[in-house]
XYZ file of N, CA and C in Angstrom:
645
model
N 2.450 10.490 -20.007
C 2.528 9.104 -20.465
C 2.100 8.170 -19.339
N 1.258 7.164 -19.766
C 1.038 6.048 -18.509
C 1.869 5.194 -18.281
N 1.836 4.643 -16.762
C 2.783 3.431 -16.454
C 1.870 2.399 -16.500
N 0.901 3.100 -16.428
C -0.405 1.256 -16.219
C -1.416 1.533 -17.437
N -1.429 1.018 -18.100
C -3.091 0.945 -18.681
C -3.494 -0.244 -19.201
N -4.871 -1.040 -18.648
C -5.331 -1.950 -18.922
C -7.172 -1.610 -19.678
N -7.261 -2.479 -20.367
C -8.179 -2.357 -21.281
C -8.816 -3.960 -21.196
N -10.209 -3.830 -20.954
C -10.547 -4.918 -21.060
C -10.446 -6.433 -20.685
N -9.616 -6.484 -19.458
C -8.922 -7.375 -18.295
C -10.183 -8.090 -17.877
N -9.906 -9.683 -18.295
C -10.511 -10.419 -17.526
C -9.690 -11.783 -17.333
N -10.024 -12.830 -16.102
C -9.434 -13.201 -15.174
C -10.222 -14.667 -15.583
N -10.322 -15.670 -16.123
C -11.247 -16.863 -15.796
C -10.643 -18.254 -14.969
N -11.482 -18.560 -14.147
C -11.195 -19.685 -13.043
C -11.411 -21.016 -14.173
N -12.449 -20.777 -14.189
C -13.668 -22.073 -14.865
C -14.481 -21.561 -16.015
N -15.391 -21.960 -16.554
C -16.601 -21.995 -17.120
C -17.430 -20.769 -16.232
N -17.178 -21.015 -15.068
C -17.989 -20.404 -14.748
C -17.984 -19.427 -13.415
N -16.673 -19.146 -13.608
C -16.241 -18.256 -12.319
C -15.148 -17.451 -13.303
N -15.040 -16.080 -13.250
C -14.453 -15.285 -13.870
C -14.268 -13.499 -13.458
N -13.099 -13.176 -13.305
C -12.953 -11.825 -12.947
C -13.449 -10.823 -13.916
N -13.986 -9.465 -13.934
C -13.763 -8.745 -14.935
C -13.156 -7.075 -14.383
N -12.732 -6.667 -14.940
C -11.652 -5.398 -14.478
C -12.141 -4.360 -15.263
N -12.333 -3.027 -14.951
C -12.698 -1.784 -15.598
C -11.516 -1.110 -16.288
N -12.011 -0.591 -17.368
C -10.182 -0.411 -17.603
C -10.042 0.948 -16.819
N -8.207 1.118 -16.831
C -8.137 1.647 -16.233
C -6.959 2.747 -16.503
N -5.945 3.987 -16.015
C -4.852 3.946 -16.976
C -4.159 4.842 -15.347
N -3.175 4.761 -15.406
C -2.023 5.379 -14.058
C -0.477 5.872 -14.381
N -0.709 7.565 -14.302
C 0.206 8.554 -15.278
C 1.804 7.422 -14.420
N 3.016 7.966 -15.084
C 3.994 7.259 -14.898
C 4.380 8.025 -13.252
N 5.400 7.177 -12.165
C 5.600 8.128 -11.410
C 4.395 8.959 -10.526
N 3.056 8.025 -10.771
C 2.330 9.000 -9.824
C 1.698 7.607 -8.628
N 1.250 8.101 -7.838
C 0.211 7.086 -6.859
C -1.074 6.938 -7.014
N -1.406 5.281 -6.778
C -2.882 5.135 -6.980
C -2.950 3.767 -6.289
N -4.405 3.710 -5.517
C -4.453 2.917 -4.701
C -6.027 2.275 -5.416
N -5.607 0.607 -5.326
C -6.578 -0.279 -5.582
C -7.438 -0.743 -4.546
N -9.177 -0.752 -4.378
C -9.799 -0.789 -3.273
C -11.035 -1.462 -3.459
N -11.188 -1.992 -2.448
C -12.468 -3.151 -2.736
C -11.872 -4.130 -1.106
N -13.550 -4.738 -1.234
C -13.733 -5.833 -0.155
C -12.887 -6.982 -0.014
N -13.214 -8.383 0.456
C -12.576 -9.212 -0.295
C -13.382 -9.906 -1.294
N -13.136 -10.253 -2.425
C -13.695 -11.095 -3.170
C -13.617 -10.197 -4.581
N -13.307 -9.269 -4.714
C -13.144 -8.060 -5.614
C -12.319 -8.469 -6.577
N -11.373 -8.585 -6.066
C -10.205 -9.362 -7.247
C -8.745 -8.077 -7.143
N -8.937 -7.679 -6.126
C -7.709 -6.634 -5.547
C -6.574 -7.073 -5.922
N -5.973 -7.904 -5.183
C -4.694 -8.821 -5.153
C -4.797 -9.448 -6.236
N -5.794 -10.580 -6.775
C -5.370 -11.006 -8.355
C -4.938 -9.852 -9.478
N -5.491 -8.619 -9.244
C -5.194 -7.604 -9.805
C -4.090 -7.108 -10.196
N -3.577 -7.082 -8.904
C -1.970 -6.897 -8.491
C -1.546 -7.817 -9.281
N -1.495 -8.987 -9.163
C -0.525 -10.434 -9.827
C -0.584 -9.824 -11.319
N -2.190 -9.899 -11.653
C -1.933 -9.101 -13.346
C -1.065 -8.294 -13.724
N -1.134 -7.233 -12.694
C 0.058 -6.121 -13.325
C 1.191 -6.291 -12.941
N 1.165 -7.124 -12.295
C 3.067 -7.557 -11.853
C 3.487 -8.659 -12.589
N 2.718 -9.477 -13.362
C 3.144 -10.499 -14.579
C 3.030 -11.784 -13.687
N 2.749 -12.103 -12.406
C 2.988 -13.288 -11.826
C 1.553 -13.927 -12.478
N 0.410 -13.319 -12.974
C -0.547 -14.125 -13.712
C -1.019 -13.180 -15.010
N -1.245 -14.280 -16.189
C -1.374 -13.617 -17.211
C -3.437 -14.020 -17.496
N -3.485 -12.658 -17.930
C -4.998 -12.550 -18.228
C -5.824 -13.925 -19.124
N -7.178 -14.189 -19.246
C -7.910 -14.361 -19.968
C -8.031 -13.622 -21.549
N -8.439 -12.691 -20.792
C -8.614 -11.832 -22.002
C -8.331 -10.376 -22.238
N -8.194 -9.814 -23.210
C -8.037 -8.011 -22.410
C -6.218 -8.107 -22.408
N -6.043 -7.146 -22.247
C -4.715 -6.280 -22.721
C -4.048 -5.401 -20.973
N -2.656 -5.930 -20.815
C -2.137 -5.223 -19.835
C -0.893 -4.357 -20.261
N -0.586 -3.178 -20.360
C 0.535 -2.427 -20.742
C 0.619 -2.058 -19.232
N 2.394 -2.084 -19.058
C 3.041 -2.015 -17.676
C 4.328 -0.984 -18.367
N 4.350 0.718 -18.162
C 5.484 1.229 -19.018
C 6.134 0.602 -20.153
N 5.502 0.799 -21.064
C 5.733 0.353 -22.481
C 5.502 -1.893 -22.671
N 5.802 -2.127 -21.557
C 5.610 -3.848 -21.473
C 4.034 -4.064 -22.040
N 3.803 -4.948 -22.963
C 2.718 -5.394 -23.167
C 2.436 -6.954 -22.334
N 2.109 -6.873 -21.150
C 2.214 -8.336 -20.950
C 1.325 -9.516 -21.119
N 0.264 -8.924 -21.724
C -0.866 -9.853 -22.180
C -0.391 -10.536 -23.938
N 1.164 -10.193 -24.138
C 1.749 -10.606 -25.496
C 3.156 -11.302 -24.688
N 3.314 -11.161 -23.427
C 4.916 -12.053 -23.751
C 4.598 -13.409 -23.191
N 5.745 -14.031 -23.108
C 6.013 -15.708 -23.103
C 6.330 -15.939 -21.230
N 6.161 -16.647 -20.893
C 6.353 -16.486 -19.393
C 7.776 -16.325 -18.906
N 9.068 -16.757 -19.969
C 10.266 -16.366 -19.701
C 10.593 -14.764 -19.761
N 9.745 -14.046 -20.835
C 9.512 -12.731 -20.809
C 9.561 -11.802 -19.858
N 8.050 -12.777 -19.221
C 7.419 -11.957 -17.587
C 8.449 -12.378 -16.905
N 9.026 -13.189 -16.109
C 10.228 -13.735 -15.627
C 10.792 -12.002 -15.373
N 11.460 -12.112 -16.840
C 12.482 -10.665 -17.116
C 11.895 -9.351 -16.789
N 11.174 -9.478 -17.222
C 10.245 -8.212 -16.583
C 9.848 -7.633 -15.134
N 9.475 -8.847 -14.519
C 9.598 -8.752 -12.969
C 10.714 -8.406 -12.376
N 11.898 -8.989 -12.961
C 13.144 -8.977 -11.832
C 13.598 -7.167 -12.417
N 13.220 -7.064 -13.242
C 14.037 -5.682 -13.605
C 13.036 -3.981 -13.855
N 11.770 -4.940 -13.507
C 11.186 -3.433 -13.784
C 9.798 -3.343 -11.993
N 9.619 -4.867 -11.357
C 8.466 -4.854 -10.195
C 9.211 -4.797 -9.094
N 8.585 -3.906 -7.886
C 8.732 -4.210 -6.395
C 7.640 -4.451 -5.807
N 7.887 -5.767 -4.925
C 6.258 -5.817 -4.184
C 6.441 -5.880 -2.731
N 5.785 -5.253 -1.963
C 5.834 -5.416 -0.460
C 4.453 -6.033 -0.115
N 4.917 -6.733 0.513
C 3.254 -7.791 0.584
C 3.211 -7.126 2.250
N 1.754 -7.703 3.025
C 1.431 -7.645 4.541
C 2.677 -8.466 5.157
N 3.379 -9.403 5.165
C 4.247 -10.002 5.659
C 5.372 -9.775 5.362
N 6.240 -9.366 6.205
C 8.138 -9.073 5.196
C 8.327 -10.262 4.421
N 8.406 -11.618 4.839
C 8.839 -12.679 4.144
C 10.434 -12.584 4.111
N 11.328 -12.050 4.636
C 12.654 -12.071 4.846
C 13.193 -13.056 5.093
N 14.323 -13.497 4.772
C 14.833 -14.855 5.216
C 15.495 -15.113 6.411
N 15.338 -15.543 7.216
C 15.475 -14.904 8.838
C 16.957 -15.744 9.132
N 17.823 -16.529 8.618
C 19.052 -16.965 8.638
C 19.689 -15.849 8.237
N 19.673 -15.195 7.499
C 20.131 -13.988 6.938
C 20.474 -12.833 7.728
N 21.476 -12.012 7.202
C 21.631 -10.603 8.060
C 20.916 -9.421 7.057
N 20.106 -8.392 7.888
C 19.647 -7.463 7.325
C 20.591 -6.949 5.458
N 21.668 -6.998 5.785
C 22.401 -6.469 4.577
C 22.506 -7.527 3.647
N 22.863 -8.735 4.393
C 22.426 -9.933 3.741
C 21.493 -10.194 2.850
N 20.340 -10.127 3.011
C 18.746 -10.232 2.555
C 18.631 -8.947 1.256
N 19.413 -8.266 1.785
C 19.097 -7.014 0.492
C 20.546 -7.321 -0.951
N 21.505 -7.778 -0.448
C 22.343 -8.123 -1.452
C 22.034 -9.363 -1.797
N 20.813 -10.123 -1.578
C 20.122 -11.148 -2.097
C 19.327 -10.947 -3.052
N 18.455 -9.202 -2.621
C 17.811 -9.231 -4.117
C 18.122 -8.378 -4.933
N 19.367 -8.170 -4.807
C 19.877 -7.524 -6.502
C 20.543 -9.230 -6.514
N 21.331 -10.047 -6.313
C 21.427 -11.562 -6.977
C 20.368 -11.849 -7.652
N 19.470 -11.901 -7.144
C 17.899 -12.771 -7.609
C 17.341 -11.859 -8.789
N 17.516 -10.523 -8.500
C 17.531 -9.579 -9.903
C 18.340 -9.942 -10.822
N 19.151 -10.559 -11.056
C 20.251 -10.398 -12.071
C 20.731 -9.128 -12.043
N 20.937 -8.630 -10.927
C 21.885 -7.165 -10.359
C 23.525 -7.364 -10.038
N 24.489 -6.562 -10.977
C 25.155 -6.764 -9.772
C 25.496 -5.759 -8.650
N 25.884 -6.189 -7.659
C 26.400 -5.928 -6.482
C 26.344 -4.125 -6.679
N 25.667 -3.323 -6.188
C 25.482 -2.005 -5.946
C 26.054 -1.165 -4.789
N 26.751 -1.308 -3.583
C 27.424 -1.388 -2.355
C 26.627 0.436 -2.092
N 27.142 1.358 -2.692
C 26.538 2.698 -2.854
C 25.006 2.386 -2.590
N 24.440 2.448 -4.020
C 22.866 2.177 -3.876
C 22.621 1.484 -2.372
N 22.778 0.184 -2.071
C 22.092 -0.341 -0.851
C 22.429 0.653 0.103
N 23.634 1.174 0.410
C 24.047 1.942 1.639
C 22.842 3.275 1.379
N 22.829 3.718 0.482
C 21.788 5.210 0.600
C 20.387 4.654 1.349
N 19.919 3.266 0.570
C 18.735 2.806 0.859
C 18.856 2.406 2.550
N 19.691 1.942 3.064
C 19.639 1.842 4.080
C 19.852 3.099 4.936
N 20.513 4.229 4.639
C 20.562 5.650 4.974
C 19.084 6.035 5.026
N 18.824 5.739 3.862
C 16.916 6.717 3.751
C 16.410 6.446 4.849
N 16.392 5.104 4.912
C 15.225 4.232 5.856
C 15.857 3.511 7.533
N 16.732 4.985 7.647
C 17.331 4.290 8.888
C 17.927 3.052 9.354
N 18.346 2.148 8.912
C 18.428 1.095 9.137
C 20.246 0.283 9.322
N 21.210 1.337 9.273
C 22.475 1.024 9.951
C 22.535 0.939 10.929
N 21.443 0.647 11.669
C 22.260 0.088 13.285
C 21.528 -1.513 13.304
N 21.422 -1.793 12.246
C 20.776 -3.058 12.097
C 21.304 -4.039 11.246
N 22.197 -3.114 10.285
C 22.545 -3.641 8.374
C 23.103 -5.341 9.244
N 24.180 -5.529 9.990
C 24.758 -6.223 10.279
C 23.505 -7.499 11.282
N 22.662 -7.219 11.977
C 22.063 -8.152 12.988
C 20.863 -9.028 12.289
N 21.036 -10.144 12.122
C 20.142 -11.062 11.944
C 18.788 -10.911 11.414
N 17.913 -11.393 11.139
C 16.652 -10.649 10.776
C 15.767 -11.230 11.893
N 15.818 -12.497 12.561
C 14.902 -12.842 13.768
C 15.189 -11.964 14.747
N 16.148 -11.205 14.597
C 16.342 -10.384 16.020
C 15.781 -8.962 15.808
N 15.467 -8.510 14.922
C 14.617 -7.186 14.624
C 13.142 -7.319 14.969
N 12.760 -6.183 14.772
C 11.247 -5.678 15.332
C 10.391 -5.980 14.204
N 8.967 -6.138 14.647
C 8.386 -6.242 13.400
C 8.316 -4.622 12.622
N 8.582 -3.813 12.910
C 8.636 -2.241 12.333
C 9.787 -2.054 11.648
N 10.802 -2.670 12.233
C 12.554 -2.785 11.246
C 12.002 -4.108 10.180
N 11.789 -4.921 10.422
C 11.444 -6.064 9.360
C 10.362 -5.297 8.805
N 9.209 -4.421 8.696
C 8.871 -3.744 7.385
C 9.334 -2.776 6.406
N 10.065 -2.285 7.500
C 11.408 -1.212 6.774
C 12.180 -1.639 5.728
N 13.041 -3.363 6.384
C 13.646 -4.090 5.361
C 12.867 -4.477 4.235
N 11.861 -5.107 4.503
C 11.008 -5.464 3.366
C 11.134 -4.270 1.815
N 10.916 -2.847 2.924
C 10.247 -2.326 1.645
C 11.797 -1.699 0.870
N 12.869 -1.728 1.876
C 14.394 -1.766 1.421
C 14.625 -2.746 0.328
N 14.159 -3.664 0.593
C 14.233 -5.204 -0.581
C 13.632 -4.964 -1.675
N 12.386 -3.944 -1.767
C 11.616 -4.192 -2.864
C 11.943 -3.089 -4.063
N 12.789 -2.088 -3.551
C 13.659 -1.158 -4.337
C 15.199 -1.710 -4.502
N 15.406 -2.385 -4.661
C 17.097 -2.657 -3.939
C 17.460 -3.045 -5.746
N 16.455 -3.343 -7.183
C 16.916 -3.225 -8.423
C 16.191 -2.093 -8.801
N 15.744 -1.377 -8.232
C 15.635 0.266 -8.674
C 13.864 -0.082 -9.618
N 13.356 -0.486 -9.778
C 11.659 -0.535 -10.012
C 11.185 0.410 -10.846
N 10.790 -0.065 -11.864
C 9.721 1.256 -12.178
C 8.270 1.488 -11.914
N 7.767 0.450 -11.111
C 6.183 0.238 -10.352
C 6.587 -0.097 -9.041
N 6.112 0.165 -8.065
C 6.075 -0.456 -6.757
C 4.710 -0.610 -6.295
N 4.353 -2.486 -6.051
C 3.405 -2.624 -5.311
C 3.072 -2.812 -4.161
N 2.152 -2.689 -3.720
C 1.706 -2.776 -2.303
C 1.351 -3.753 -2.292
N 0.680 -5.352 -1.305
C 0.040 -5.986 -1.353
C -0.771 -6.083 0.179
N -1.855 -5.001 0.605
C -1.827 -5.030 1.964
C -0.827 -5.029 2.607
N 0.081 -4.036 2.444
C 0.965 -3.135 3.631
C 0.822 -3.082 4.793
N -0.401 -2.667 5.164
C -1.014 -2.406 6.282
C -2.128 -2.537 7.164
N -2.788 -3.676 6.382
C -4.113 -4.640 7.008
C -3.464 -5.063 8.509
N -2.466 -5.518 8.736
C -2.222 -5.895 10.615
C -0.813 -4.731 11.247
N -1.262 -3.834 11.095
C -0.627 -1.919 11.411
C -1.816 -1.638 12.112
N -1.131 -1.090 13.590
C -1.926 0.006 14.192
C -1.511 1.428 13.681
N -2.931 2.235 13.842
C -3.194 3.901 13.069
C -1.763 4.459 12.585
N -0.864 4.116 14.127
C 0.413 5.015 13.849
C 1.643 4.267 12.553
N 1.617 3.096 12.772
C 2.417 2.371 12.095
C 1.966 2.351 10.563
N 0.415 2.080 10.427
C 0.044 2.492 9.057
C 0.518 3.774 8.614
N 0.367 5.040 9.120
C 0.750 5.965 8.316
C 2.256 6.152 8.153
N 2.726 5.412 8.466
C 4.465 5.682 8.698
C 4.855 4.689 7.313
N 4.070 3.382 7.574
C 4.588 2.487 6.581
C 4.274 3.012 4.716
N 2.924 3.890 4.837
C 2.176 4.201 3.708
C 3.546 5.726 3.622
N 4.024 6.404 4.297
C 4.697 7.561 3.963
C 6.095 7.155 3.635
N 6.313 5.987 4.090
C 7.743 5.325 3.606
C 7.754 5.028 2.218
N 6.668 4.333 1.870
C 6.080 3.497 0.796
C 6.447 4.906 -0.772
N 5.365 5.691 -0.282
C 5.578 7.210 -1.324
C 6.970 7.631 -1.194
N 7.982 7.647 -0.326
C 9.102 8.248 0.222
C 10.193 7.500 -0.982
N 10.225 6.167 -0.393
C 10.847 5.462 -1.708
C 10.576 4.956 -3.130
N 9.184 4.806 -3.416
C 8.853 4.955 -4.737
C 9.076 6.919 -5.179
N 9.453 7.511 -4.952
C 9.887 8.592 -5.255
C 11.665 8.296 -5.383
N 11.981 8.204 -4.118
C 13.913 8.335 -4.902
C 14.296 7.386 -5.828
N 13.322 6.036 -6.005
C 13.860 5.581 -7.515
C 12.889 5.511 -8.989
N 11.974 7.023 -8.619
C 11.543 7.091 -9.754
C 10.253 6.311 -9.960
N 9.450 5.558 -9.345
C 8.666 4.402 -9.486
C 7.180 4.940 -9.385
N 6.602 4.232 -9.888
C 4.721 4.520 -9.553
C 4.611 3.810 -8.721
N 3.759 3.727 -7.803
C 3.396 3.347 -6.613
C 1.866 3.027 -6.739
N 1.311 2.002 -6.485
C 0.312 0.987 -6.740
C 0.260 0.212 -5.160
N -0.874 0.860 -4.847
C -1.453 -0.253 -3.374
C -2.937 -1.085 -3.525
N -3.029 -2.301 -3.087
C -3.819 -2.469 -3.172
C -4.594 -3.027 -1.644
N -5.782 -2.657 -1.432
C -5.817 -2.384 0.217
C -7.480 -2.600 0.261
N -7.597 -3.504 1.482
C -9.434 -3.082 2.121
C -9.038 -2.105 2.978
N -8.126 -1.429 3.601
C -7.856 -0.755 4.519
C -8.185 1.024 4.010
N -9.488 1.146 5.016
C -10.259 2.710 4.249
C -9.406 3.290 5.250
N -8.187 3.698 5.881
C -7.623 4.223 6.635
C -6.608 5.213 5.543
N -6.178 4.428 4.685
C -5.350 4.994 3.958
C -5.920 5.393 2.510
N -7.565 5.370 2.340
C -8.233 6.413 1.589
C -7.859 7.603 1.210
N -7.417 8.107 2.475
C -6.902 9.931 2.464
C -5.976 10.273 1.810
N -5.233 9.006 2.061
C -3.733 9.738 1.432
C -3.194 9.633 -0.139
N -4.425 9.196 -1.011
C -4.389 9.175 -2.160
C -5.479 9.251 -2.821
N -4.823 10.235 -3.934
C -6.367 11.326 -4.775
C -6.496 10.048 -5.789
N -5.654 9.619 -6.092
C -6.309 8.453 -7.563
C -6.688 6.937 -6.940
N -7.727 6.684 -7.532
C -8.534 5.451 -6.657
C -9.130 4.489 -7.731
N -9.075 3.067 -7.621
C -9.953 2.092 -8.633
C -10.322 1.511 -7.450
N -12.123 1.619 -7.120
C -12.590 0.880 -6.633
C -13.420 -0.483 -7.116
N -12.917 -1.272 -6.934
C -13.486 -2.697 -7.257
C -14.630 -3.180 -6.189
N -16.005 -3.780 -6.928
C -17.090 -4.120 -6.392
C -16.620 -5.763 -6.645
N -17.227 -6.543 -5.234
C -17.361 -7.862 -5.467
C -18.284 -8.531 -6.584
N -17.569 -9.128 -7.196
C -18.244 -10.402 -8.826
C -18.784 -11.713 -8.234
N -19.648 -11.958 -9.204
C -20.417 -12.779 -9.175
C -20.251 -13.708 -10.560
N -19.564 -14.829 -10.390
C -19.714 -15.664 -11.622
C -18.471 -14.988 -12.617
């Protein structure tokens, strides 16, 4: 069964500037990485299948979600309970304490309070000698850790990437990309990157490469 299949996806600015998307389809629970230059429509891509923008034209199914049919209060619901996104930047709230920031987004999920769940997630991903300290006072390598702690923390059934690893040196990319598969596995999730970064080519057999559009 698929978690992604889009059919006929297109994107319009104007009259005269407009995306168009190949269709495409991504078994449930498996990995696949989105690839192209810039100007491709990578990242708008992403927004499509994460509901933060709804198509032109063309049809998006997200595990059974049709979202090229719901109402934007719909997508709303849909996001908080079925997307994780880890963008290039943690975006953490840096007043916050590490444990803090993660019992923020099961709130913002309409979650409640999981105490178990967060503690494993913070078990997986190392991160008890930190749960308690601030987030300006961590590393930028613990603040991607948290990030991608945050983006499972209502349990996901897609996890996106949004350039993970465009400003990662060699070693840190492959650590962040093996974390990435590590936890879209213990909660079950498909895993969706979308990347100019040909570094992390290797580490995934399913691929949509996007060519830059014109008009």
């Amino acid at each position: 069964m698929s978690a992604i299949r889009i059919k006929s996806l297109q994107l319009s600015f104007n009259a005269q500037s407009r995306l168009n998307f190949p269709d495409w389809t991504v078994d449930k629970q498996s990995e696949a990485l989105i690839l192209g230059p810039s100007g491709s429509g990578k990242t708008t891509l992403l927004h499509l299948l994460s509901g933060l923008v709804s198509p032109s034209n063309g049809e998006i199914e997200v595990n059974g979600y049709k979202l090229h049919e719901m109402s934007g209060r719909q997508l709303d619901k849909f996001r908080k309970s079925q997307v994780g996104i880890v963008f290039q930047q943690p975006h953490l709230i840096k007043s916050l304490t590490v444990m803090e920031n993660l019992q923020l987004a099961r709130y913002l999920g309409d979650q409640q309070q999981d105490d178990k769940w967060i503690q494993e997630i913070i078990d997986h991903l190392n991160l008890a000698g930190i749960k308690d300290r601030n987030v300006s006072r961590i590393s930028q390598g613990q603040a991607q850790r948290v990030a991608i702690a945050r983006s499972i923390m209502n349990k996901p059934s897609v996890l996106f990437g949004d350039e993970p690893t465009a400003s990662l040196d060699d070693e840190n990319c492959e650590k962040v990309i093996r974390l990435l598969k590590q936890e879209a596995k213990l909660c079950g999730a498909t895993l969706i990157i979308a990347t100019h970064d040909q570094r992390v080519k290797r580490t995934f057999g399913h691929q949509l490469v996007l060519k830059p559009q014109q008009g």
